[in-house]
mmCIF file of C-alpha atoms and ligand atoms in Angstrom:
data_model
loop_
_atom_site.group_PDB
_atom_site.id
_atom_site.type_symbol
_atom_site.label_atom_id
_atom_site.label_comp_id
_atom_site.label_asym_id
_atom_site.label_seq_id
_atom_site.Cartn_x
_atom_site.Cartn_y
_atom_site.Cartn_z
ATOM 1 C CA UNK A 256 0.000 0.000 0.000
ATOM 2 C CA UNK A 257 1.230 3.276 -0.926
ATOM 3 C CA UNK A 258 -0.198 7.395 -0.692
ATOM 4 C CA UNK A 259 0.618 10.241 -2.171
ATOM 5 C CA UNK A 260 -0.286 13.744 -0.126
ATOM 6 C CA UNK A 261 -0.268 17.142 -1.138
ATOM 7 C CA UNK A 262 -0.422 20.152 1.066
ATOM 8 C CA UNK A 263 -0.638 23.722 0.377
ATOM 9 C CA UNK A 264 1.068 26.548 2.082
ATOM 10 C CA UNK A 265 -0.830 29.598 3.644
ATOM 11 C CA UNK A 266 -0.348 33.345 3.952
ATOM 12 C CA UNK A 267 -1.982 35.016 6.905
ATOM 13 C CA UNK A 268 -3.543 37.655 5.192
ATOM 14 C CA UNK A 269 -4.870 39.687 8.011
ATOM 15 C CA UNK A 270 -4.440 39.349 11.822
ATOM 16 C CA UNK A 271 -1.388 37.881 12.618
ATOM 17 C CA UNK A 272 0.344 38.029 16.357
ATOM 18 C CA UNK A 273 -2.837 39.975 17.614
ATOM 19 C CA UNK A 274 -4.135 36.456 16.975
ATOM 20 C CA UNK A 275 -2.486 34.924 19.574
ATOM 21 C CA UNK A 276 -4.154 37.412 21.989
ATOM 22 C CA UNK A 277 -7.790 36.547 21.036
ATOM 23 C CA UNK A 278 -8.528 38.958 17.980
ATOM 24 C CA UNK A 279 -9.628 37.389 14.257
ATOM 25 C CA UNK A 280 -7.103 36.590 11.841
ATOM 26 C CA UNK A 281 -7.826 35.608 7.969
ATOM 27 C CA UNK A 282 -5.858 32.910 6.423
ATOM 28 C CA UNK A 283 -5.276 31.497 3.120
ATOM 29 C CA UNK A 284 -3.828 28.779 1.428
ATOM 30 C CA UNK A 285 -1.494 29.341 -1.490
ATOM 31 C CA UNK A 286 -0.587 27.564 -4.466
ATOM 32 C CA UNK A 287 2.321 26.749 -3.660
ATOM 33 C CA UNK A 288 2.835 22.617 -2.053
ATOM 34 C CA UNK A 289 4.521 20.128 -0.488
ATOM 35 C CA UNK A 290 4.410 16.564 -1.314
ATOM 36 C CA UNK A 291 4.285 12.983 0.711
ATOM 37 C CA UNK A 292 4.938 9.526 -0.905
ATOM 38 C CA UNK A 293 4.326 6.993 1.837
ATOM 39 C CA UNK A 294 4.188 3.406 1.880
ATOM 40 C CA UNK A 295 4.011 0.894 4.401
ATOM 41 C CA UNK A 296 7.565 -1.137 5.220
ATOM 42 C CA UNK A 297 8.486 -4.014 7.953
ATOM 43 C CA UNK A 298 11.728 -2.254 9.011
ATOM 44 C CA UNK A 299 10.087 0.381 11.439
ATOM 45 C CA UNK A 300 9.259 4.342 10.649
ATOM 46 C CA UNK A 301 11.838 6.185 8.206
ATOM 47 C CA UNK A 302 10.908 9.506 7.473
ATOM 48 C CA UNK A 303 13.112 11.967 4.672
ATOM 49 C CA UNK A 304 12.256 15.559 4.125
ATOM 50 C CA UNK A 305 14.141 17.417 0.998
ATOM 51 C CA UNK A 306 16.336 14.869 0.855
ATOM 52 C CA UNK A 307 17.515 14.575 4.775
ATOM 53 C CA UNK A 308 16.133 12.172 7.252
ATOM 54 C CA UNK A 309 14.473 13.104 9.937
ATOM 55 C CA UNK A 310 15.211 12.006 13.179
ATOM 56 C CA UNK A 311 13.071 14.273 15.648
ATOM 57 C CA UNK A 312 11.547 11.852 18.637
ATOM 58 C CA UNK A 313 8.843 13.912 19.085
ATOM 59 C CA UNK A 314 7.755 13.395 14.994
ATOM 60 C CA UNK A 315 8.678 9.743 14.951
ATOM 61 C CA UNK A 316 6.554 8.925 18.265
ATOM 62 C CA UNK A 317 3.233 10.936 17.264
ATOM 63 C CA UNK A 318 3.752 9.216 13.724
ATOM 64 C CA UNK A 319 4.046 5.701 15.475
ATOM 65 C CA UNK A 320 1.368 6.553 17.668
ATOM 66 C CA UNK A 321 -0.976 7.089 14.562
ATOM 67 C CA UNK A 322 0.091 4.261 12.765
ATOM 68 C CA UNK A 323 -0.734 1.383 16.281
ATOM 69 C CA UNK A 324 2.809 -0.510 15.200
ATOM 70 C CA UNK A 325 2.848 -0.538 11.247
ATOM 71 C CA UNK A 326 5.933 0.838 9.743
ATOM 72 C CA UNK A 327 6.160 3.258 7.061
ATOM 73 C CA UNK A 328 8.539 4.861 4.670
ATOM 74 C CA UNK A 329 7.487 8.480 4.416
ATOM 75 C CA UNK A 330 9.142 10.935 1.528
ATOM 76 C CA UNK A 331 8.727 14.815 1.579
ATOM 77 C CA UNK A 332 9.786 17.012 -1.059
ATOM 78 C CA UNK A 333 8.808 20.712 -0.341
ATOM 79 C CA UNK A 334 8.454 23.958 -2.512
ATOM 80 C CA UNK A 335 7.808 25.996 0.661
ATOM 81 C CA UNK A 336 10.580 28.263 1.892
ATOM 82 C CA UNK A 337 11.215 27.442 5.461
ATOM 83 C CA UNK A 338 10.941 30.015 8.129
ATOM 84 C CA UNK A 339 9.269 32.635 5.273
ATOM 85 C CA UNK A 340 5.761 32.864 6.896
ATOM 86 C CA UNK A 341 4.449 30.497 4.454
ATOM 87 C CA UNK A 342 3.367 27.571 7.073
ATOM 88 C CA UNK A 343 6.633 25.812 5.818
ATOM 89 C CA UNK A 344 6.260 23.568 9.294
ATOM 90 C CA UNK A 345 2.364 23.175 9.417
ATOM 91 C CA UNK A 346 2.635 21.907 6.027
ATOM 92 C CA UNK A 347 5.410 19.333 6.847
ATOM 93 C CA UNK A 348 3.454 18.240 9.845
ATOM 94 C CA UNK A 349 0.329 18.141 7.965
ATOM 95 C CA UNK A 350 1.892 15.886 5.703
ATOM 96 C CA UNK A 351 3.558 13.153 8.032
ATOM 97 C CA UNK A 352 -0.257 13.385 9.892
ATOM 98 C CA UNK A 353 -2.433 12.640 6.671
ATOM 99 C CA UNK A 354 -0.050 10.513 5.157
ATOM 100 C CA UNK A 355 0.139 8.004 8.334
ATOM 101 C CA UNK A 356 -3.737 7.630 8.524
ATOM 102 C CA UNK A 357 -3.844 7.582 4.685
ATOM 103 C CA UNK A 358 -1.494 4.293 5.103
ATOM 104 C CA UNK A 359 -4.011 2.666 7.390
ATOM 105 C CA UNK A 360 -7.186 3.969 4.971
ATOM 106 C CA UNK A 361 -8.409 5.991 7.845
ATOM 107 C CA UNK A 362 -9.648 9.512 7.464
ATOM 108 C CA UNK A 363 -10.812 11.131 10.767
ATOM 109 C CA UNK A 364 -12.573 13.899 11.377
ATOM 110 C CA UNK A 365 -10.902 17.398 10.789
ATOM 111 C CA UNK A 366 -10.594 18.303 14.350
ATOM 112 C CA UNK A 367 -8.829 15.247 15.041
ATOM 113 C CA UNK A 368 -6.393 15.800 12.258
ATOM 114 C CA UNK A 369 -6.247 19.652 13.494
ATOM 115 C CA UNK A 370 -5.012 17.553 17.401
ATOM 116 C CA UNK A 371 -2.310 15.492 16.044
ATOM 117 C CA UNK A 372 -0.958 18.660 13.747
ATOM 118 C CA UNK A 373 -0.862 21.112 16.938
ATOM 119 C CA UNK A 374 0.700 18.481 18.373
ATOM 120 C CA UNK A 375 4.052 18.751 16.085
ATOM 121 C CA UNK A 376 3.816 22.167 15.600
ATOM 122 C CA UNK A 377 3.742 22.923 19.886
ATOM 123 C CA UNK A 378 6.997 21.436 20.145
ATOM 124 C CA UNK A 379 8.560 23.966 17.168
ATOM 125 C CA UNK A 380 6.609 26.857 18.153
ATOM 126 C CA UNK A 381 6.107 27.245 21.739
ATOM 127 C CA UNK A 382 2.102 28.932 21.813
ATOM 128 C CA UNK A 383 0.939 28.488 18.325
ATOM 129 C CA UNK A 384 -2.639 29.914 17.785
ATOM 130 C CA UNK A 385 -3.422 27.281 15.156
ATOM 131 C CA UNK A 386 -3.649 29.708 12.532
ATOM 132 C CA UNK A 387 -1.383 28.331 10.325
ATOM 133 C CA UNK A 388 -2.758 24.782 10.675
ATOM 134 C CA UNK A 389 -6.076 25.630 9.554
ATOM 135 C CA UNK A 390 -4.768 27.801 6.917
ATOM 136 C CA UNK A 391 -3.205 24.288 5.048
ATOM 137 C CA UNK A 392 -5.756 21.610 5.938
ATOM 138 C CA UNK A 393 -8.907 23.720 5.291
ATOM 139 C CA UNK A 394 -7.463 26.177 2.731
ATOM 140 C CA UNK A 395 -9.470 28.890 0.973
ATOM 141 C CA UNK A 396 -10.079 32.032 3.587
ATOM 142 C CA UNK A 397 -10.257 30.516 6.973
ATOM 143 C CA UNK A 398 -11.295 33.636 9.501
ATOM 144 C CA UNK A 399 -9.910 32.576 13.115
ATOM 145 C CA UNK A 400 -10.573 32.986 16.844
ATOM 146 C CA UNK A 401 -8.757 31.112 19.432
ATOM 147 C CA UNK A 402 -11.231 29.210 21.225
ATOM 148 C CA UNK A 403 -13.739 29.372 18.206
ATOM 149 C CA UNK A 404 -14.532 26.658 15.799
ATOM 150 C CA UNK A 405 -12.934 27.715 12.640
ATOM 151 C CA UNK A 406 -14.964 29.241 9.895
ATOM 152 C CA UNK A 407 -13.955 28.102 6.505
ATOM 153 C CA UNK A 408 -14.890 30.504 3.334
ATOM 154 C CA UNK A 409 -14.610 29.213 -0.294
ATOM 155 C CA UNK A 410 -14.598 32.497 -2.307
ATOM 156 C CA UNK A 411 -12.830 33.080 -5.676
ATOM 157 C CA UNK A 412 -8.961 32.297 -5.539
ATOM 158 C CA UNK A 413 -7.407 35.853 -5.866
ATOM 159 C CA UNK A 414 -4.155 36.565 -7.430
ATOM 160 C CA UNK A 415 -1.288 38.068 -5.616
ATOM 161 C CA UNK A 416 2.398 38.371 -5.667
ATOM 162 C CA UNK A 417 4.776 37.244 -2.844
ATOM 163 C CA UNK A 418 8.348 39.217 -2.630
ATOM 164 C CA UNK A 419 11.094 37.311 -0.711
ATOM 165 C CA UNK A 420 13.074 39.622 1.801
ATOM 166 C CA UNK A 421 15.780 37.159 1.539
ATOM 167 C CA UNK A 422 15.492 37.784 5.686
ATOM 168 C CA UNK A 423 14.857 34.735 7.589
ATOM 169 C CA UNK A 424 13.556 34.477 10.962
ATOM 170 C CA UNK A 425 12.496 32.651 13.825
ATOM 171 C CA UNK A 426 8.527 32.282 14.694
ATOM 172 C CA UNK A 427 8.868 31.802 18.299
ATOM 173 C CA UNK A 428 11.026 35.145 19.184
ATOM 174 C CA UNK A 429 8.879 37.393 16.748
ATOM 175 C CA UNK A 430 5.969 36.198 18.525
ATOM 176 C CA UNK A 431 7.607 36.662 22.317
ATOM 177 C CA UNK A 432 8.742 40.125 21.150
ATOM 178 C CA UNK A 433 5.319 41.134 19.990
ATOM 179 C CA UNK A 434 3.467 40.124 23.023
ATOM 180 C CA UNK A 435 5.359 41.585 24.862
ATOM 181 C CA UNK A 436 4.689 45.112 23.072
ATOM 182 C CA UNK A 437 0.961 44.274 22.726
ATOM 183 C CA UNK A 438 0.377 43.310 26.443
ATOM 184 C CA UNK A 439 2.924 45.941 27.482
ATOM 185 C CA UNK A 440 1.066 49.023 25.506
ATOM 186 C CA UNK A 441 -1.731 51.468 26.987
ATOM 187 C CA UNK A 442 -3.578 50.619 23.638
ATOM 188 C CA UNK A 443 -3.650 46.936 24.015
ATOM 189 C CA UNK A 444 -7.099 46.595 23.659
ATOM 190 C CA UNK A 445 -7.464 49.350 20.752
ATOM 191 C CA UNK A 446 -5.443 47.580 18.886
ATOM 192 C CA UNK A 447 -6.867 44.011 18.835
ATOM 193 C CA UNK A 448 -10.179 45.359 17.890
ATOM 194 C CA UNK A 449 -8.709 47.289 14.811
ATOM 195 C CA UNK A 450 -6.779 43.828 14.130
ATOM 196 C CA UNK A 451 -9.784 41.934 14.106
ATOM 197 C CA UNK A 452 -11.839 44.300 12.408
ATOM 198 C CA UNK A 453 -8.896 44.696 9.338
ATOM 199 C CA UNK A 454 -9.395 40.432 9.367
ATOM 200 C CA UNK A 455 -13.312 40.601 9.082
ATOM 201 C CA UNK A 456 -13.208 43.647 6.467
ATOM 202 C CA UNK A 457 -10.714 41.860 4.512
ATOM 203 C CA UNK A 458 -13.258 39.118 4.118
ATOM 204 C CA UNK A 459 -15.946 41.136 3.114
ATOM 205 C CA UNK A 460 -13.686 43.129 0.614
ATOM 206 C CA UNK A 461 -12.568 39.511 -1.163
ATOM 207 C CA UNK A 462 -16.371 38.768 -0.912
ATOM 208 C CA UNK A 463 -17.436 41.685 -2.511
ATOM 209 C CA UNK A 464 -14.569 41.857 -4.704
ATOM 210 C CA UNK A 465 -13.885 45.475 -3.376
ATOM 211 C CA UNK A 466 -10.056 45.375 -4.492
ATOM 212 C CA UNK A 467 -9.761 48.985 -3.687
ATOM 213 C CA UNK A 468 -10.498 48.491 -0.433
ATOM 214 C CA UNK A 469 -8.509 45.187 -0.045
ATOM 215 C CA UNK A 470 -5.565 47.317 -0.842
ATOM 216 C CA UNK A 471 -6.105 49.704 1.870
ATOM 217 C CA UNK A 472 -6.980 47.376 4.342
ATOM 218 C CA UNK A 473 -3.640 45.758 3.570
ATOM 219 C CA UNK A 474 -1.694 49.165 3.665
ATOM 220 C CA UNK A 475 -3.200 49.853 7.038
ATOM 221 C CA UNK A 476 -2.810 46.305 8.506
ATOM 222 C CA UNK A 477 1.108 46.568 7.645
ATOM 223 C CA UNK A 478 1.393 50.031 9.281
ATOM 224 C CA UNK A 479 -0.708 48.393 12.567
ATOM 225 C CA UNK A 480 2.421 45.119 12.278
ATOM 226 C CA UNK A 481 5.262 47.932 11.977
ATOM 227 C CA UNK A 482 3.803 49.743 15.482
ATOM 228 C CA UNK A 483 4.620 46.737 17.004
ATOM 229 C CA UNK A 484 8.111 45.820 15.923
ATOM 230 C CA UNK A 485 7.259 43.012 13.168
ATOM 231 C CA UNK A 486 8.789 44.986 10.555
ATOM 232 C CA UNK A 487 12.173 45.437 9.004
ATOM 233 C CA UNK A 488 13.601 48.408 7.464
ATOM 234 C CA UNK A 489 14.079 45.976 4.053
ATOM 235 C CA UNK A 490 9.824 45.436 4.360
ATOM 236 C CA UNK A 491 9.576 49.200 5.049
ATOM 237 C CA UNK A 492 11.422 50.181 1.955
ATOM 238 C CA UNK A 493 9.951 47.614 -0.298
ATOM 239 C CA UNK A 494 6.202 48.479 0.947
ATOM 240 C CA UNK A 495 7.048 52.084 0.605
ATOM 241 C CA UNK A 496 8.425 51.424 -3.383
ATOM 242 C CA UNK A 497 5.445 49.317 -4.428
ATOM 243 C CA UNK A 498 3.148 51.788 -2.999
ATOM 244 C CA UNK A 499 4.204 54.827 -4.989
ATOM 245 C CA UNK A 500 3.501 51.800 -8.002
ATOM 246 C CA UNK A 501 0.049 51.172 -6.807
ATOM 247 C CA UNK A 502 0.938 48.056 -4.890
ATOM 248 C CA UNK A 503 0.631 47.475 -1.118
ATOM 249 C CA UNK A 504 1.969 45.214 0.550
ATOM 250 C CA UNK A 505 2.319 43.344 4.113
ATOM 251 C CA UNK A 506 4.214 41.010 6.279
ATOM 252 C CA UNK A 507 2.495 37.955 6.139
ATOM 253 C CA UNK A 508 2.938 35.280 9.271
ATOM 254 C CA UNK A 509 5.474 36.525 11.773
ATOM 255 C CA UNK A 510 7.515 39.221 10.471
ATOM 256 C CA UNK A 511 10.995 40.142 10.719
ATOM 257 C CA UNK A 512 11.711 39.190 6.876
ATOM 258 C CA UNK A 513 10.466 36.184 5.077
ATOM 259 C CA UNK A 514 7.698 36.843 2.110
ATOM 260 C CA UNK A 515 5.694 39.481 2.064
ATOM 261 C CA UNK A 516 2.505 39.404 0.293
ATOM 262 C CA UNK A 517 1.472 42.099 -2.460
ATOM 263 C CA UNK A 518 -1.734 43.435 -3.735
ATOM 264 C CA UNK A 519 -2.829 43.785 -6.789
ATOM 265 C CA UNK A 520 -0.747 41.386 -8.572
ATOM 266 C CA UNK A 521 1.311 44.286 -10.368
ATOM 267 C CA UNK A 522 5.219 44.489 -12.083
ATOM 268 C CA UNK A 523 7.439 46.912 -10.319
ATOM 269 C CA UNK A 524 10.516 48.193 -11.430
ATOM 270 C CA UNK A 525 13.430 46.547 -9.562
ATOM 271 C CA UNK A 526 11.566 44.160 -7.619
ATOM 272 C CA UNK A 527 11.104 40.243 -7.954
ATOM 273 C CA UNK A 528 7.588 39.305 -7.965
ATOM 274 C CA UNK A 529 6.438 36.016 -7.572
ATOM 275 C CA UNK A 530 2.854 35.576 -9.030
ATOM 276 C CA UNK A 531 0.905 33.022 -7.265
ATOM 277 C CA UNK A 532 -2.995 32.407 -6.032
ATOM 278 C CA UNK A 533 -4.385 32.041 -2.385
ATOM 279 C CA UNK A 534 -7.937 30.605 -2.312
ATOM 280 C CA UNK A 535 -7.027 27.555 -3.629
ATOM 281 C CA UNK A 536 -8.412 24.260 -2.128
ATOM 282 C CA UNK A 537 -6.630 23.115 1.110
ATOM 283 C CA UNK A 538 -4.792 19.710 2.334
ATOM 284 C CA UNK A 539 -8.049 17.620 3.962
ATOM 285 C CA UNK A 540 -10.101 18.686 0.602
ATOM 286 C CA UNK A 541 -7.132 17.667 -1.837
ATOM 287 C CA UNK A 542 -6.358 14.429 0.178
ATOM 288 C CA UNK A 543 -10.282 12.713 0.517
ATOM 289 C CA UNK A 544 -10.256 13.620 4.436
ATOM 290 C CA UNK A 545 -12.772 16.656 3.994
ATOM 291 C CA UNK A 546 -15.886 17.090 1.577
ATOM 292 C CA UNK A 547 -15.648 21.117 1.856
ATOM 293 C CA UNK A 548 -18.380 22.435 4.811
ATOM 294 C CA UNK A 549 -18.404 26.075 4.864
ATOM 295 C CA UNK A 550 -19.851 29.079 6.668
HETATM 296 O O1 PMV B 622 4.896 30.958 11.505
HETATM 297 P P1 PMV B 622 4.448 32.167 10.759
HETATM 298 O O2 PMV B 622 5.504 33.064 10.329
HETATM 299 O O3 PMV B 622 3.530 31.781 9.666
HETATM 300 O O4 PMV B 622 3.566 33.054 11.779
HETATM 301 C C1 PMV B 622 2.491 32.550 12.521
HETATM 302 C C2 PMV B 622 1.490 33.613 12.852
HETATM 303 C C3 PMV B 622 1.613 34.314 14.186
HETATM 304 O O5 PMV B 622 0.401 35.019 14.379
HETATM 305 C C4 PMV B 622 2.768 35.312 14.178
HETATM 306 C C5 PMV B 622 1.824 33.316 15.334
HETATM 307 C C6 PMV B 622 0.618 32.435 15.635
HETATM 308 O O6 PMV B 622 0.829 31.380 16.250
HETATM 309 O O7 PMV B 622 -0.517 32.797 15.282
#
């Protein structure tokens, strides 16, 4: 027996850190994957990512786990920049997850793939709010509470471009650093409620199709992540350019470098723009797990 899984990546388009204090964040999956070929073998778990095995005991015993004793071969090959803000990790772990119960021709319920998933990405991230989880097993436009179910939104895929900063970054200090400003600030709870209000205006701009407004929302939602130290003076100066071109543009996922995502897809002098769509359908939908509830 043998399974092939593909997962997308996500962009946070609206939302992010404020998230992790309670506000609404949007997500999105983008058309960009990662691929599992699994297949059961007698000589234990062996799992390879890009090449390199991977030896992590807290991946090999929540893949054993899922698998009651069978062993597996499991092969990743990603086209997801690690550490970019592109749910490089949530899509790995997504992966290993679906491609275990695949193996056994089980396919739980969502929530119970969402369990095992947090579980992996806890031990990289410290606190993760889930965001990024939902963002590549549901796909589309996920909007996202902690503490909420999930509410998954299959509007038109949109297209975009994604610039690399060519800065890369760790998740779990961005995220310390900007709690720490958020809980630390006397406008705390101003600015979650502008945060979740640029997350459930964003959805109602992609709704409507109001791309005017989706570009503002995304100019102000950038200035709201530079307030509280996300940005970098590379992001700054490549927001500012694409601006005076008609372009905005934002940090998407933690900050501090990685991709940032651009609106309306657009050429600008000088900078390389990487054309892709978010929207698209997500890893439970593409893999048989989910048959596509939404709000
Ligand atoms: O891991 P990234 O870069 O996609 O960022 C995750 C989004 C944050 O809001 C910064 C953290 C979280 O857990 O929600």
């Amino acid at each position: 027996m043998s399974v092939e899984i593909k997962v997308p990546a996500k962009a946070i388009l609206f939302g992010e850190h404020f998230v992790v204090h309670g506000s609404y964040a949007l997500v999105s999956s983008v058309d960009m994957y990662l691929y599992a070929k699994a297949q059961q073998s007698k000589k234990g778990i062996y799992i390879e990512s890009n090449g390199r095995q991977v030896k992590a005991d807290y991946v090999l015993s929540l893949i054993e786990r899922i698998l009651e004793g069978e062993g597996a071969e499991i092969y990743v090959k990603s086209e997801i920049p690690p550490g970019a803000g592109l749910g490089s990790s949530a899509a790995f772990h997504s992966a290993l997850v679906l491609a275990s119960y695949a193996l056994l021709g089980k396919r739980p319920a969502p929530d119970q793939v969402f369990a095992d998933v947090m579980e992996l990405e806890r031990h990289v991230h410290g606190n993760p709010s889930g965001i990024d989880v939902w963002g590549v097993l549901y796909g589309h436009y996920v909007l996202f509470k902690r503490g909420e179910s999930p509410r998954l939104f299959n509007l038109r895929p949109v297209r975009v471009g994604l610039v690399d900063t060519g800065e890369r970054r760790s998740t779990k200090d961005l995220v310390k650093a900007a709690s720490d400003f958020i809980a630390n600030s006397p406008h705390t709870r101003a600015m979650l409620e502008l945060s979740s209000e640029l997350a459930t205006e964003g959805l109602s701009s992609i709704r409507a199709g109001d791309w005017i407004r989706l570009r503002y929302l995304i100019r102000a939602n950038q200035s709201l992540l530079r307030i509280i130290g996300v940005s970098t003076p590379k992001i700054d100066q490549l927001a500012a350019t694409m601006e005076t071109n008609g372009v905005s543009a934002k940090i998407t996922g933690a900050g501090g470098g990685g991709y940032i995502i651009a609106f309306p897809l657009r050429c600008v002098n000088g900078i390389s723009i990487r054309a892709t769509e978010i929207g698209v359908a997500g890893a439970l939908e593409l893999n048989g797990f989910y048959t596509g509830k939404q709000s």
